[in-house]
Amino acid sequence: MGMVHTVGLVLHPRRDSKAAIEAIIDWAKAREVTVLGLPDEVDRIDCSAVAVSADDLVGRASLVVSLGGDGTMLRSMRLLSGKPTPVLGVNLGRLGFLAEISVEELPDALSAIDAHRFTVEPRMAVRTRLPDGTPVTAFNDIALVRTPGHGLAAIAISMQGYPFVRYAADALIVATSTGSTAYSFSAGGPIVSPTVEGILVVPAAAHSAFNRALVLSPNEDLDLELLPTSGQLVVEVDGQVLGELNAGDTLTVSATPAAAKVVRLGYTTFYERARRKLQVNGSLEVEIPFS
């Protein structure tokens, strides 16, 4: 018996996913597999996917297919956070790090997954609770970002309850290894293999004497306290603004190892995708003639 009995769809809000959806539905019909989607997504597309609530989709799907880019994939992972359901990323636009296949590869990929010919790559998440009590989970990063017109982000860092360092910067990014190629990378952080579970703490445009990134174990809790000199900050969770912080506010960030399961079929590697997207070419060697 095949592994896939119900496919859940998560769609990019703007990109054309009709060809991908038709490929999935044609494959599913031939195997009596049910295809589910979220109401506000599948209702705008003429297809036979069954509209269900997010809870029903998570509870019923044996495989979730993300149609879009990395943002759609991150949303799918947050939707399934803590669940064993694997997520397959289908790229509909620019090359992404999380998407595994193109639309043309969908039928073969679904058949391979159905026949258990795939591996699962666990992805760690970071989570915190905002001052208003809202819980948030991120698979790329939680960033505390200076509000334009306000002062710098002045933040004291404590690990396991012990004060360590204070940063003054335009932003402070708390990233997973998945997020090491996103905001963290643009701020000067390292590229980290997605198989490494760790918490990256990276200041962006640091104005303090200490401007180095930190790498923490997923077992270590991280406290971020806004100092009295800090300006108002916004909290970005995987790039979405979800709250504001003011001087005196504190966030405790912790890790959730293996919070999502990403399907890998072996078509490409993380390092191949990193070289192409980040244009990692190494040093430029110049031939110097001997005199």
Coordinates of N, CA, C and O in Angstrom, one line a residue, residues 33 87 100 125 147 159 199 237 256:
V33 N -6.5 9.0 -4.4 CA -6.0 9.8 -3.3 C -6.8 11.1 -3.2 O -7.1 11.7 -4.2
V87 N 6.7 17.6 4.3 CA 6.4 18.7 3.4 C 7.2 18.6 2.2 O 8.5 18.5 2.3
E100 N 12.1 21.5 -3.3 CA 12.9 20.3 -3.8 C 12.8 20.1 -5.2 O 13.7 19.6 -5.9
A125 N 13.0 24.7 14.7 CA 12.3 26.0 14.8 C 12.8 26.7 16.1 O 13.3 26.1 17.0
T147 N 12.8 50.5 14.5 CA 11.7 51.2 13.8 C 12.3 52.5 13.3 O 13.0 53.2 14.0
M159 N 22.3 33.9 28.5 CA 22.1 32.5 28.1 C 22.0 31.7 29.4 O 22.8 31.9 30.3
I199 N 21.3 27.6 17.4 CA 20.7 28.9 17.3 C 21.7 30.0 17.0 O 22.8 30.0 17.7
V237 N 8.8 37.7 12.4 CA 8.9 36.3 12.5 C 8.8 35.7 11.0 O 7.8 35.8 10.4
T256 N 13.0 24.3 19.1 CA 12.2 23.1 19.0 C 12.9 22.2 17.9 O 12.7 22.4 16.7

